[in-house]
mmCIF file of C-alpha atoms and ligand atoms in Angstrom:
data_model
loop_
_atom_site.group_PDB
_atom_site.id
_atom_site.type_symbol
_atom_site.label_atom_id
_atom_site.label_comp_id
_atom_site.label_asym_id
_atom_site.label_seq_id
_atom_site.Cartn_x
_atom_site.Cartn_y
_atom_site.Cartn_z
ATOM 1 C CA MET A 1292 -20.522 -9.549 -14.781
ATOM 2 C CA LYS A 1293 -17.793 -12.086 -14.910
ATOM 3 C CA ILE A 1294 -14.127 -10.915 -14.797
ATOM 4 C CA LEU A 1295 -11.218 -13.121 -15.401
ATOM 5 C CA VAL A 1296 -8.063 -12.194 -13.386
ATOM 6 C CA THR A 1297 -4.957 -14.286 -14.325
ATOM 7 C CA GLY A 1298 -2.382 -14.431 -11.637
ATOM 8 C CA GLY A 1299 -5.278 -13.498 -9.418
ATOM 9 C CA LEU A 1300 -3.566 -15.175 -6.309
ATOM 10 C CA GLY A 1301 -0.443 -13.196 -6.692
ATOM 11 C CA PHE A 1302 0.414 -10.028 -4.765
ATOM 12 C CA ILE A 1303 -1.447 -7.141 -6.839
ATOM 13 C CA GLY A 1304 -3.794 -9.818 -8.390
ATOM 14 C CA SER A 1305 -5.222 -10.829 -5.047
ATOM 15 C CA HIS A 1306 -5.811 -7.365 -3.899
ATOM 16 C CA THR A 1307 -7.398 -6.637 -7.297
ATOM 17 C CA VAL A 1308 -9.880 -9.501 -6.835
ATOM 18 C CA VAL A 1309 -10.906 -8.012 -3.383
ATOM 19 C CA GLU A 1310 -11.755 -4.687 -4.990
ATOM 20 C CA LEU A 1311 -13.494 -6.291 -7.968
ATOM 21 C CA GLN A 1312 -15.792 -8.255 -5.480
ATOM 22 C CA ASN A 1313 -16.283 -5.228 -3.363
ATOM 23 C CA GLU A 1314 -17.746 -3.585 -6.561
ATOM 24 C CA GLY A 1315 -20.011 -6.519 -7.120
ATOM 25 C CA PHE A 1316 -18.089 -8.331 -10.235
ATOM 26 C CA GLN A 1317 -17.987 -12.200 -10.190
ATOM 27 C CA VAL A 1318 -14.348 -13.202 -10.421
ATOM 28 C CA VAL A 1319 -12.792 -16.113 -12.064
ATOM 29 C CA ILE A 1320 -9.024 -16.551 -11.083
ATOM 30 C CA ILE A 1321 -6.494 -18.416 -13.315
ATOM 31 C CA ASP A 1322 -2.997 -19.047 -11.512
ATOM 32 C CA ASP A 1323 -0.294 -21.656 -12.071
ATOM 33 C CA LEU A 1324 0.607 -21.360 -8.256
ATOM 34 C CA SER A 1325 4.302 -21.093 -9.594
ATOM 35 C CA ASN A 1326 4.713 -17.905 -7.423
ATOM 36 C CA SER A 1327 1.653 -17.839 -5.232
ATOM 37 C CA SER A 1328 -0.331 -20.027 -2.724
ATOM 38 C CA ILE A 1329 -3.912 -21.589 -2.951
ATOM 39 C CA ASN A 1330 -4.404 -20.266 0.803
ATOM 40 C CA VAL A 1331 -4.689 -16.720 -0.860
ATOM 41 C CA LEU A 1332 -8.184 -17.822 -1.732
ATOM 42 C CA ASP A 1333 -9.159 -18.109 1.946
ATOM 43 C CA GLY A 1334 -7.635 -14.690 2.424
ATOM 44 C CA ILE A 1335 -9.833 -13.149 -0.179
ATOM 45 C CA GLU A 1336 -12.914 -14.906 0.984
ATOM 46 C CA ALA A 1337 -12.151 -13.636 4.726
ATOM 47 C CA ILE A 1338 -12.145 -10.047 3.600
ATOM 48 C CA THR A 1339 -14.966 -10.132 1.014
ATOM 49 C CA GLY A 1340 -17.226 -12.912 2.198
ATOM 50 C CA LYS A 1341 -17.119 -14.495 -1.450
ATOM 51 C CA LYS A 1342 -14.693 -17.095 -2.682
ATOM 52 C CA PRO A 1343 -13.813 -16.586 -6.276
ATOM 53 C CA VAL A 1344 -13.892 -19.251 -8.886
ATOM 54 C CA PHE A 1345 -10.458 -20.714 -9.199
ATOM 55 C CA GLU A 1346 -8.875 -22.727 -11.953
ATOM 56 C CA LYS A 1347 -5.205 -23.847 -11.786
ATOM 57 C CA LEU A 1348 -3.994 -23.426 -15.170
ATOM 58 C CA ASP A 1349 -0.693 -23.040 -16.944
ATOM 59 C CA LEU A 1350 -1.234 -20.317 -19.671
ATOM 60 C CA LYS A 1351 1.712 -21.598 -21.564
ATOM 61 C CA GLU A 1352 -0.506 -24.622 -22.636
ATOM 62 C CA LYS A 1353 -2.209 -22.953 -25.542
ATOM 63 C CA GLN A 1354 -4.891 -25.818 -25.640
ATOM 64 C CA ASP A 1355 -5.709 -25.386 -21.920
ATOM 65 C CA VAL A 1356 -6.313 -21.634 -22.789
ATOM 66 C CA ILE A 1357 -8.629 -22.516 -25.788
ATOM 67 C CA ASN A 1358 -10.475 -24.773 -23.683
ATOM 68 C CA PHE A 1359 -10.848 -22.334 -20.791
ATOM 69 C CA PHE A 1360 -12.183 -19.592 -22.927
ATOM 70 C CA GLU A 1361 -14.569 -22.175 -24.754
ATOM 71 C CA LYS A 1362 -16.251 -22.789 -21.207
ATOM 72 C CA HIS A 1363 -16.271 -19.051 -20.286
ATOM 73 C CA LYS A 1364 -17.540 -17.158 -23.332
ATOM 74 C CA ASP A 1365 -19.509 -14.732 -20.880
ATOM 75 C CA ILE A 1366 -16.358 -13.108 -19.648
ATOM 76 C CA ALA A 1367 -17.059 -9.322 -19.679
ATOM 77 C CA GLY A 1368 -13.504 -8.360 -19.028
ATOM 78 C CA VAL A 1369 -9.759 -9.561 -18.413
ATOM 79 C CA ILE A 1370 -7.065 -8.382 -16.224
ATOM 80 C CA HIS A 1371 -3.842 -10.086 -17.110
ATOM 81 C CA PHE A 1372 -1.425 -10.090 -14.202
ATOM 82 C CA ALA A 1373 0.204 -13.665 -14.687
ATOM 83 C CA ALA A 1374 3.778 -13.273 -15.643
ATOM 84 C CA ASN A 1375 7.111 -13.605 -13.938
ATOM 85 C CA LYS A 1376 8.529 -10.383 -12.567
ATOM 86 C CA ALA A 1377 11.871 -10.758 -10.860
ATOM 87 C CA VAL A 1378 14.411 -8.395 -12.490
ATOM 88 C CA GLY A 1379 17.554 -10.361 -11.702
ATOM 89 C CA GLU A 1380 16.094 -13.793 -12.409
ATOM 90 C CA SER A 1381 15.068 -12.476 -15.741
ATOM 91 C CA VAL A 1382 18.696 -11.687 -16.521
ATOM 92 C CA ASN A 1383 19.869 -15.168 -15.764
ATOM 93 C CA ASN A 1384 17.000 -16.945 -17.413
ATOM 94 C CA PRO A 1385 15.711 -14.725 -20.210
ATOM 95 C CA LEU A 1386 14.040 -17.441 -22.434
ATOM 96 C CA MET A 1387 11.695 -18.549 -19.384
ATOM 97 C CA TYR A 1388 10.614 -14.771 -19.207
ATOM 98 C CA TYR A 1389 10.112 -14.503 -22.942
ATOM 99 C CA GLU A 1390 8.145 -17.853 -22.974
ATOM 100 C CA ASN A 1391 6.061 -17.217 -20.133
ATOM 101 C CA ASN A 1392 5.435 -13.493 -20.300
ATOM 102 C CA ILE A 1393 5.148 -13.156 -24.137
ATOM 103 C CA GLY A 1394 3.936 -16.571 -25.044
ATOM 104 C CA THR A 1395 0.966 -16.604 -22.588
ATOM 105 C CA LEU A 1396 0.069 -12.881 -23.697
ATOM 106 C CA VAL A 1397 -0.295 -14.063 -27.227
ATOM 107 C CA TYR A 1398 -2.285 -17.173 -26.344
ATOM 108 C CA MET A 1399 -4.626 -14.955 -24.179
ATOM 109 C CA LEU A 1400 -5.140 -12.226 -26.865
ATOM 110 C CA GLN A 1401 -5.929 -14.918 -29.574
ATOM 111 C CA GLN A 1402 -8.713 -16.140 -27.316
ATOM 112 C CA ILE A 1403 -9.930 -12.639 -26.019
ATOM 113 C CA THR A 1404 -10.392 -11.364 -29.736
ATOM 114 C CA LYS A 1405 -13.112 -13.938 -30.242
ATOM 115 C CA LEU A 1406 -15.162 -12.987 -27.188
ATOM 116 C CA GLU A 1407 -18.338 -10.779 -27.392
ATOM 117 C CA HIS A 1408 -16.953 -8.387 -24.805
ATOM 118 C CA GLN A 1409 -13.206 -7.572 -25.395
ATOM 119 C CA ASN A 1410 -12.065 -5.486 -22.606
ATOM 120 C CA PHE A 1411 -8.487 -6.205 -21.524
ATOM 121 C CA ILE A 1412 -6.440 -4.759 -18.727
ATOM 122 C CA PHE A 1413 -2.573 -5.308 -19.044
ATOM 123 C CA SER A 1414 -0.222 -5.271 -16.120
ATOM 124 C CA SER A 1415 2.752 -3.063 -17.347
ATOM 125 C CA SER A 1416 5.501 -1.270 -15.299
ATOM 126 C CA CYS A 1417 7.395 1.942 -15.124
ATOM 127 C CA THR A 1418 10.513 -0.067 -15.985
ATOM 128 C CA VAL A 1419 9.677 0.594 -19.520
ATOM 129 C CA TYR A 1420 10.967 4.373 -19.057
ATOM 130 C CA GLY A 1421 14.400 3.046 -17.839
ATOM 131 C CA GLN A 1422 16.079 6.195 -16.300
ATOM 132 C CA ALA A 1423 13.775 8.921 -17.720
ATOM 133 C CA GLU A 1424 15.272 12.205 -18.783
ATOM 134 C CA GLU A 1425 12.498 14.215 -17.057
ATOM 135 C CA LEU A 1426 10.910 13.838 -13.701
ATOM 136 C CA PRO A 1427 8.065 13.259 -12.954
ATOM 137 C CA ILE A 1428 7.592 10.846 -15.659
ATOM 138 C CA THR A 1429 4.417 11.232 -17.887
ATOM 139 C CA GLU A 1430 3.089 8.765 -20.261
ATOM 140 C CA ASN A 1431 4.583 10.488 -23.245
ATOM 141 C CA ALA A 1432 8.028 9.925 -21.759
ATOM 142 C CA PRO A 1433 10.190 7.869 -24.271
ATOM 143 C CA VAL A 1434 10.273 4.013 -23.713
ATOM 144 C CA GLN A 1435 14.075 3.345 -23.481
ATOM 145 C CA ALA A 1436 16.007 0.195 -24.191
ATOM 146 C CA ALA A 1437 15.034 -1.969 -21.336
ATOM 147 C CA GLU A 1438 17.404 -2.670 -18.593
ATOM 148 C CA SER A 1439 16.444 -6.504 -18.091
ATOM 149 C CA PRO A 1440 14.569 -9.241 -20.018
ATOM 150 C CA TYR A 1441 11.816 -8.583 -17.623
ATOM 151 C CA GLY A 1442 11.349 -5.044 -18.548
ATOM 152 C CA ASN A 1443 11.617 -5.921 -22.199
ATOM 153 C CA THR A 1444 8.723 -8.289 -21.853
ATOM 154 C CA LYS A 1445 6.547 -5.447 -20.669
ATOM 155 C CA GLN A 1446 7.722 -3.377 -23.469
ATOM 156 C CA VAL A 1447 7.167 -6.085 -26.023
ATOM 157 C CA GLY A 1448 3.791 -6.876 -24.414
ATOM 158 C CA GLU A 1449 2.745 -3.393 -24.944
ATOM 159 C CA GLU A 1450 3.713 -3.237 -28.637
ATOM 160 C CA ILE A 1451 2.083 -6.720 -29.105
ATOM 161 C CA ILE A 1452 -1.213 -5.373 -27.581
ATOM 162 C CA ARG A 1453 -0.808 -2.062 -29.766
ATOM 163 C CA ASP A 1454 -0.492 -4.155 -32.921
ATOM 164 C CA THR A 1455 -3.367 -6.371 -32.092
ATOM 165 C CA CYS A 1456 -5.668 -3.412 -31.141
ATOM 166 C CA LYS A 1457 -5.007 -1.727 -34.572
ATOM 167 C CA VAL A 1458 -6.510 -4.698 -36.468
ATOM 168 C CA ASN A 1459 -9.094 -5.571 -33.810
ATOM 169 C CA GLU A 1460 -11.378 -2.544 -33.314
ATOM 170 C CA LYS A 1461 -13.383 -4.580 -30.922
ATOM 171 C CA LEU A 1462 -10.581 -5.060 -28.540
ATOM 172 C CA ASN A 1463 -10.381 -2.326 -26.028
ATOM 173 C CA THR A 1464 -7.270 -2.213 -23.831
ATOM 174 C CA ILE A 1465 -5.778 -0.201 -21.041
ATOM 175 C CA ALA A 1466 -2.067 -0.775 -20.095
ATOM 176 C CA LEU A 1467 -1.230 0.269 -16.498
ATOM 177 C CA ARG A 1468 2.309 1.106 -15.758
ATOM 178 C CA TYR A 1469 2.977 0.621 -12.130
ATOM 179 C CA PHE A 1470 5.680 2.312 -10.101
ATOM 180 C CA ASN A 1471 6.526 0.511 -6.860
ATOM 181 C CA PRO A 1472 3.702 -1.439 -5.323
ATOM 182 C CA ILE A 1473 4.124 -1.937 -1.606
ATOM 183 C CA GLY A 1474 2.106 -2.725 1.531
ATOM 184 C CA ALA A 1475 -0.842 -5.177 2.124
ATOM 185 C CA HIS A 1476 -4.538 -5.113 2.574
ATOM 186 C CA PRO A 1477 -5.393 -3.449 6.144
ATOM 187 C CA THR A 1478 -6.970 -6.643 7.501
ATOM 188 C CA ALA A 1479 -3.638 -8.500 6.971
ATOM 189 C CA GLU A 1480 -5.502 -11.365 5.270
ATOM 190 C CA ILE A 1481 -3.663 -10.907 2.087
ATOM 191 C CA GLY A 1482 -0.288 -9.379 1.136
ATOM 192 C CA GLU A 1483 3.083 -9.849 -0.522
ATOM 193 C CA LEU A 1484 4.626 -13.464 -0.161
ATOM 194 C CA PRO A 1485 7.838 -13.288 -1.765
ATOM 195 C CA ILE A 1486 9.377 -16.686 -2.252
ATOM 196 C CA GLY A 1487 12.906 -17.087 -1.103
ATOM 197 C CA VAL A 1488 15.111 -14.114 -0.397
ATOM 198 C CA PRO A 1489 13.040 -10.960 -1.284
ATOM 199 C CA GLN A 1490 14.517 -8.907 -4.388
ATOM 200 C CA ASN A 1491 12.173 -5.844 -3.521
ATOM 201 C CA LEU A 1492 12.880 -3.216 -0.797
ATOM 202 C CA VAL A 1493 9.867 -3.370 1.469
ATOM 203 C CA PRO A 1494 9.539 -7.033 1.948
ATOM 204 C CA TYR A 1495 13.286 -6.864 2.865
ATOM 205 C CA ILE A 1496 12.766 -4.393 5.335
ATOM 206 C CA THR A 1497 9.901 -6.231 7.022
ATOM 207 C CA GLN A 1498 11.704 -9.585 7.055
ATOM 208 C CA THR A 1499 14.817 -8.024 8.567
ATOM 209 C CA ALA A 1500 12.643 -6.366 11.368
ATOM 210 C CA ILE A 1501 10.891 -9.549 12.265
ATOM 211 C CA GLY A 1502 14.254 -11.449 12.412
ATOM 212 C CA LEU A 1503 14.230 -13.589 9.363
ATOM 213 C CA ARG A 1504 17.020 -11.510 7.777
ATOM 214 C CA GLU A 1505 20.076 -10.379 9.498
ATOM 215 C CA GLN A 1506 20.494 -6.854 8.034
ATOM 216 C CA LEU A 1507 19.182 -4.826 5.061
ATOM 217 C CA SER A 1508 21.779 -3.732 2.562
ATOM 218 C CA VAL A 1509 21.068 -0.303 1.195
ATOM 219 C CA PHE A 1510 22.350 -0.261 -2.540
ATOM 220 C CA GLY A 1511 24.223 2.755 -2.865
ATOM 221 C CA GLY A 1512 24.457 5.941 -0.669
ATOM 222 C CA ASP A 1513 26.219 8.027 -3.423
ATOM 223 C CA TYR A 1514 23.502 8.651 -5.997
ATOM 224 C CA PRO A 1515 22.797 12.305 -7.036
ATOM 225 C CA THR A 1516 19.757 12.712 -4.658
ATOM 226 C CA PRO A 1517 19.111 14.655 -1.553
ATOM 227 C CA ASP A 1518 20.316 11.786 0.827
ATOM 228 C CA GLY A 1519 22.309 9.868 -1.647
ATOM 229 C CA THR A 1520 19.939 6.912 -1.919
ATOM 230 C CA CYS A 1521 17.762 5.982 -4.847
ATOM 231 C CA ILE A 1522 14.207 7.554 -5.315
ATOM 232 C CA ARG A 1523 11.018 5.582 -6.216
ATOM 233 C CA ASP A 1524 7.223 6.340 -6.319
ATOM 234 C CA TYR A 1525 6.027 3.663 -3.770
ATOM 235 C CA ILE A 1526 2.111 3.077 -4.243
ATOM 236 C CA HIS A 1527 0.091 1.330 -1.739
ATOM 237 C CA VAL A 1528 -1.343 -1.910 -3.388
ATOM 238 C CA VAL A 1529 -4.850 -1.203 -2.266
ATOM 239 C CA ASP A 1530 -4.624 1.941 -4.155
ATOM 240 C CA LEU A 1531 -3.224 0.165 -7.134
ATOM 241 C CA ALA A 1532 -5.953 -2.546 -7.062
ATOM 242 C CA LYS A 1533 -8.692 0.164 -7.171
ATOM 243 C CA ALA A 1534 -7.098 1.754 -10.266
ATOM 244 C CA HIS A 1535 -7.683 -1.748 -12.046
ATOM 245 C CA VAL A 1536 -11.277 -1.659 -11.283
ATOM 246 C CA VAL A 1537 -11.797 1.959 -12.495
ATOM 247 C CA ALA A 1538 -9.945 1.163 -15.693
ATOM 248 C CA LEU A 1539 -12.157 -1.909 -16.231
ATOM 249 C CA GLN A 1540 -15.151 0.157 -15.653
ATOM 250 C CA ARG A 1541 -13.928 2.722 -18.092
ATOM 251 C CA LEU A 1542 -13.853 0.215 -20.978
ATOM 252 C CA ILE A 1543 -17.076 -1.597 -19.991
ATOM 253 C CA GLY A 1544 -18.743 1.662 -19.880
ATOM 254 C CA LYS A 1545 -17.109 2.655 -23.071
ATOM 255 C CA LYS A 1546 -15.646 5.791 -21.676
ATOM 256 C CA ASN A 1547 -12.287 5.064 -23.314
ATOM 257 C CA ALA A 1548 -10.932 7.644 -25.895
ATOM 258 C CA SER A 1549 -9.124 5.024 -27.980
ATOM 259 C CA ASN A 1550 -9.029 1.365 -27.927
ATOM 260 C CA TYR A 1551 -5.438 1.404 -26.535
ATOM 261 C CA GLU A 1552 -4.711 3.526 -23.589
ATOM 262 C CA ILE A 1553 -1.779 3.685 -21.385
ATOM 263 C CA PHE A 1554 -1.826 5.202 -17.728
ATOM 264 C CA ASN A 1555 0.868 5.720 -15.151
ATOM 265 C CA LEU A 1556 -0.100 4.477 -11.569
ATOM 266 C CA GLY A 1557 1.964 6.293 -8.933
ATOM 267 C CA THR A 1558 1.514 8.602 -6.101
ATOM 268 C CA GLY A 1559 3.378 11.397 -7.845
ATOM 269 C CA THR A 1560 5.709 11.575 -5.017
ATOM 270 C CA GLY A 1561 9.258 10.240 -4.940
ATOM 271 C CA SER A 1562 10.809 8.808 -1.877
ATOM 272 C CA SER A 1563 14.254 7.874 -1.021
ATOM 273 C CA VAL A 1564 15.316 4.392 0.400
ATOM 274 C CA LEU A 1565 16.134 6.232 3.528
ATOM 275 C CA GLU A 1566 12.815 7.901 3.738
ATOM 276 C CA VAL A 1567 11.122 4.440 3.315
ATOM 277 C CA ILE A 1568 13.247 3.084 6.302
ATOM 278 C CA ASN A 1569 12.625 6.120 8.456
ATOM 279 C CA SER A 1570 8.747 5.760 7.629
ATOM 280 C CA PHE A 1571 9.070 2.048 8.677
ATOM 281 C CA GLU A 1572 10.698 2.888 11.859
ATOM 282 C CA LYS A 1573 8.221 5.516 12.752
ATOM 283 C CA VAL A 1574 5.184 3.399 12.162
ATOM 284 C CA SER A 1575 6.612 0.256 13.558
ATOM 285 C CA GLY A 1576 8.584 1.604 16.677
ATOM 286 C CA GLU A 1577 11.452 -0.928 15.540
ATOM 287 C CA LYS A 1578 14.970 0.016 14.888
ATOM 288 C CA LEU A 1579 16.064 -1.293 11.571
ATOM 289 C CA ASN A 1580 19.334 -2.805 11.175
ATOM 290 C CA TYR A 1581 20.633 -1.704 7.729
ATOM 291 C CA LYS A 1582 24.164 -0.482 6.079
ATOM 292 C CA ILE A 1583 24.690 1.211 2.961
ATOM 293 C CA VAL A 1584 26.658 -0.865 0.462
ATOM 294 C CA ASP A 1585 27.592 -0.653 -3.282
ATOM 295 C CA ARG A 1586 25.147 0.263 -5.836
ATOM 296 C CA ARG A 1587 23.048 -2.621 -7.440
ATOM 297 C CA GLU A 1588 23.580 -3.128 -11.247
ATOM 298 C CA GLY A 1589 20.532 -1.733 -13.354
ATOM 299 C CA ASP A 1590 19.108 0.438 -10.655
ATOM 300 C CA VAL A 1591 17.973 3.843 -11.924
ATOM 301 C CA THR A 1592 18.630 6.864 -9.549
ATOM 302 C CA ALA A 1593 15.022 8.190 -9.587
ATOM 303 C CA ALA A 1594 11.598 7.406 -10.923
ATOM 304 C CA TYR A 1595 8.392 8.824 -9.779
ATOM 305 C CA ALA A 1596 5.055 9.261 -11.819
ATOM 306 C CA GLU A 1597 3.410 12.433 -13.087
ATOM 307 C CA THR A 1598 -0.289 11.635 -12.133
ATOM 308 C CA SER A 1599 -2.338 14.160 -13.914
ATOM 309 C CA TYR A 1600 -3.299 12.119 -16.666
ATOM 310 C CA ALA A 1601 -4.642 9.307 -14.375
ATOM 311 C CA ASN A 1602 -6.113 11.625 -12.186
ATOM 312 C CA ASP A 1603 -8.067 13.600 -14.664
ATOM 313 C CA VAL A 1604 -8.806 11.134 -17.494
ATOM 314 C CA LEU A 1605 -8.875 7.779 -15.856
ATOM 315 C CA GLY A 1606 -10.575 9.508 -12.748
ATOM 316 C CA TRP A 1607 -8.338 7.802 -9.937
ATOM 317 C CA LYS A 1608 -5.918 8.936 -7.445
ATOM 318 C CA THR A 1609 -4.104 7.425 -4.602
ATOM 319 C CA GLU A 1610 -5.369 8.085 -1.106
ATOM 320 C CA LEU A 1611 -3.155 6.134 0.930
ATOM 321 C CA THR A 1612 0.306 7.406 2.269
ATOM 322 C CA LEU A 1613 3.749 5.787 2.666
ATOM 323 C CA ASP A 1614 3.256 5.403 6.236
ATOM 324 C CA ASP A 1615 -0.051 3.518 5.568
ATOM 325 C CA ALA A 1616 1.599 1.218 3.358
ATOM 326 C CA MET A 1617 4.606 0.499 5.649
ATOM 327 C CA ALA A 1618 2.305 0.037 8.684
ATOM 328 C CA SER A 1619 0.216 -2.368 6.572
ATOM 329 C CA ALA A 1620 3.370 -4.296 5.452
ATOM 330 C CA TRP A 1621 4.607 -4.530 8.940
ATOM 331 C CA LYS A 1622 1.126 -5.868 10.182
ATOM 332 C CA TRP A 1623 1.172 -8.465 7.436
ATOM 333 C CA GLU A 1624 4.816 -9.691 8.190
ATOM 334 C CA GLN A 1625 3.762 -9.951 11.820
ATOM 335 C CA LYS A 1626 0.728 -11.879 10.932
ATOM 336 C CA VAL A 1627 2.400 -14.201 8.508
ATOM 337 C CA ARG A 1628 5.185 -15.163 10.845
ATOM 338 C CA SER A 1629 2.836 -15.667 13.866
HETATM 339 C C1 LIG B 1357 13.663 -0.238 -4.904
HETATM 340 C C2 LIG B 1357 14.819 0.582 -4.328
HETATM 341 C C3 LIG B 1357 16.976 -0.593 -4.583
HETATM 342 C C4 LIG B 1357 16.241 -3.956 -2.038
HETATM 343 C C5 LIG B 1357 11.412 -3.522 -9.519
HETATM 344 C C6 LIG B 1357 11.073 -3.700 -10.931
HETATM 345 C C7 LIG B 1357 9.686 -3.071 -10.998
HETATM 346 C C8 LIG B 1357 8.826 -3.810 -10.068
HETATM 347 C C9 LIG B 1357 9.165 -3.507 -8.655
HETATM 348 C C10 LIG B 1357 7.833 -5.846 -10.726
HETATM 349 C C11 LIG B 1357 15.929 0.646 -5.304
HETATM 350 C C12 LIG B 1357 16.672 -0.453 -3.201
HETATM 351 C C13 LIG B 1357 16.065 -2.751 -2.762
HETATM 352 C C14 LIG B 1357 17.334 -3.998 -1.177
HETATM 353 C C15 LIG B 1357 17.806 -1.694 -1.340
HETATM 354 N N1 LIG B 1357 8.660 -5.241 -10.118
HETATM 355 N N2 LIG B 1357 16.865 -1.738 -2.532
HETATM 356 N N3 LIG B 1357 18.024 -3.055 -0.847
HETATM 357 O O1 LIG B 1357 14.151 -2.050 -8.502
HETATM 358 O O2 LIG B 1357 12.556 0.036 -8.144
HETATM 359 O O3 LIG B 1357 11.508 -2.011 -9.179
HETATM 360 O O4 LIG B 1357 10.532 -3.950 -8.519
HETATM 361 O O5 LIG B 1357 6.839 -5.338 -11.248
HETATM 362 O O6 LIG B 1357 9.268 -3.274 -12.428
HETATM 363 O O7 LIG B 1357 11.846 -2.863 -11.564
HETATM 364 O O8 LIG B 1357 12.227 -2.219 -6.820
HETATM 365 O O9 LIG B 1357 12.112 -2.805 -4.431
HETATM 366 O O10 LIG B 1357 13.949 -3.730 -6.002
HETATM 367 O O11 LIG B 1357 13.984 -1.419 -5.171
HETATM 368 O O12 LIG B 1357 18.565 -0.825 -1.270
HETATM 369 O O13 LIG B 1357 17.561 -5.176 -0.551
HETATM 370 O O14 LIG B 1357 15.320 0.115 -3.157
HETATM 371 O O15 LIG B 1357 18.229 -0.262 -4.900
HETATM 372 O O16 LIG B 1357 16.680 1.843 -5.213
HETATM 373 P P1 LIG B 1357 12.620 -1.443 -8.290
HETATM 374 P P2 LIG B 1357 12.972 -2.723 -5.383
#
């Protein structure tokens, strides 16, 4: 079965391609290489022995999207990762985010709703919850006003899909709301490749430890949490990738209860920034140079998933630990800089 993965050379996309190939799917990747490298294809092949079909395509070019789907009418499912995803950048450049994240979703759905098999997995984010009133966060928690244009593109994206599913009963969709994806494939053949100064915690930790960055700034030590630092649900990217295969198989096997389902993907455990640092120091044997500074604008105090719906209904749960993730992130950083 042929599966289209947009953004398939990106961090989560590439790990999902590996898991799809491990399950015997034939994969076609679309990527515009704006935030990824063509070399990721070699990393995927090194792991699975199979090189996915790759087409460099800008999904903002509507006619190119139409032509692609004309050529690939036998697609059995689509996993849509392609989007810009830097919170801070989206604040400074909202129109780039709305054009890319929303415009391309519309073009994709216009073509997918013409296919024989309309199985669509959407990459969403726990950012849609903002600072949830209740923790852990269930899928029924209210979606709150987005803290950034990036977060808003995920909220609006979900609404576009909901409205489209209402009038296209052949379109079957699952939106996956990721918590904080971290780590790398245990082979260190693929991993996170942030361009420029990393915005996210874990790549900043490993780049500090390897000597690329002087010191990690911990954004805030005065939050109402046990150790004063923010709490997040850090999920190993390999566990996250496997969830996409399970979700796709759910749709292909027509096991879905409705034609639009939403699942939180997390470990169910919250970890503070200092706990992540401690995990890194334990698994790497390195002493991390960090200091606690002022809070970062827009950060929520705590967010971690209530996982029973994903565990019991989707039939997926995380198997890897924070230490596994930090060890794989460190192994990857050392490999990339070697
Ligand atoms: C985690 C914690 C920071 C960097 C965002 C998006 C989310 C997803 C993941 C795309 C926070 C602290 C961070 C640093 C720090 N992105 N931190 N020093 O903000 O929870 O989530 O990225 O899909 O949608 O919202 O992740 O890794 O930036 O921050 O102290 O140099 O680490 O304050 O508490 P975040 P993050």
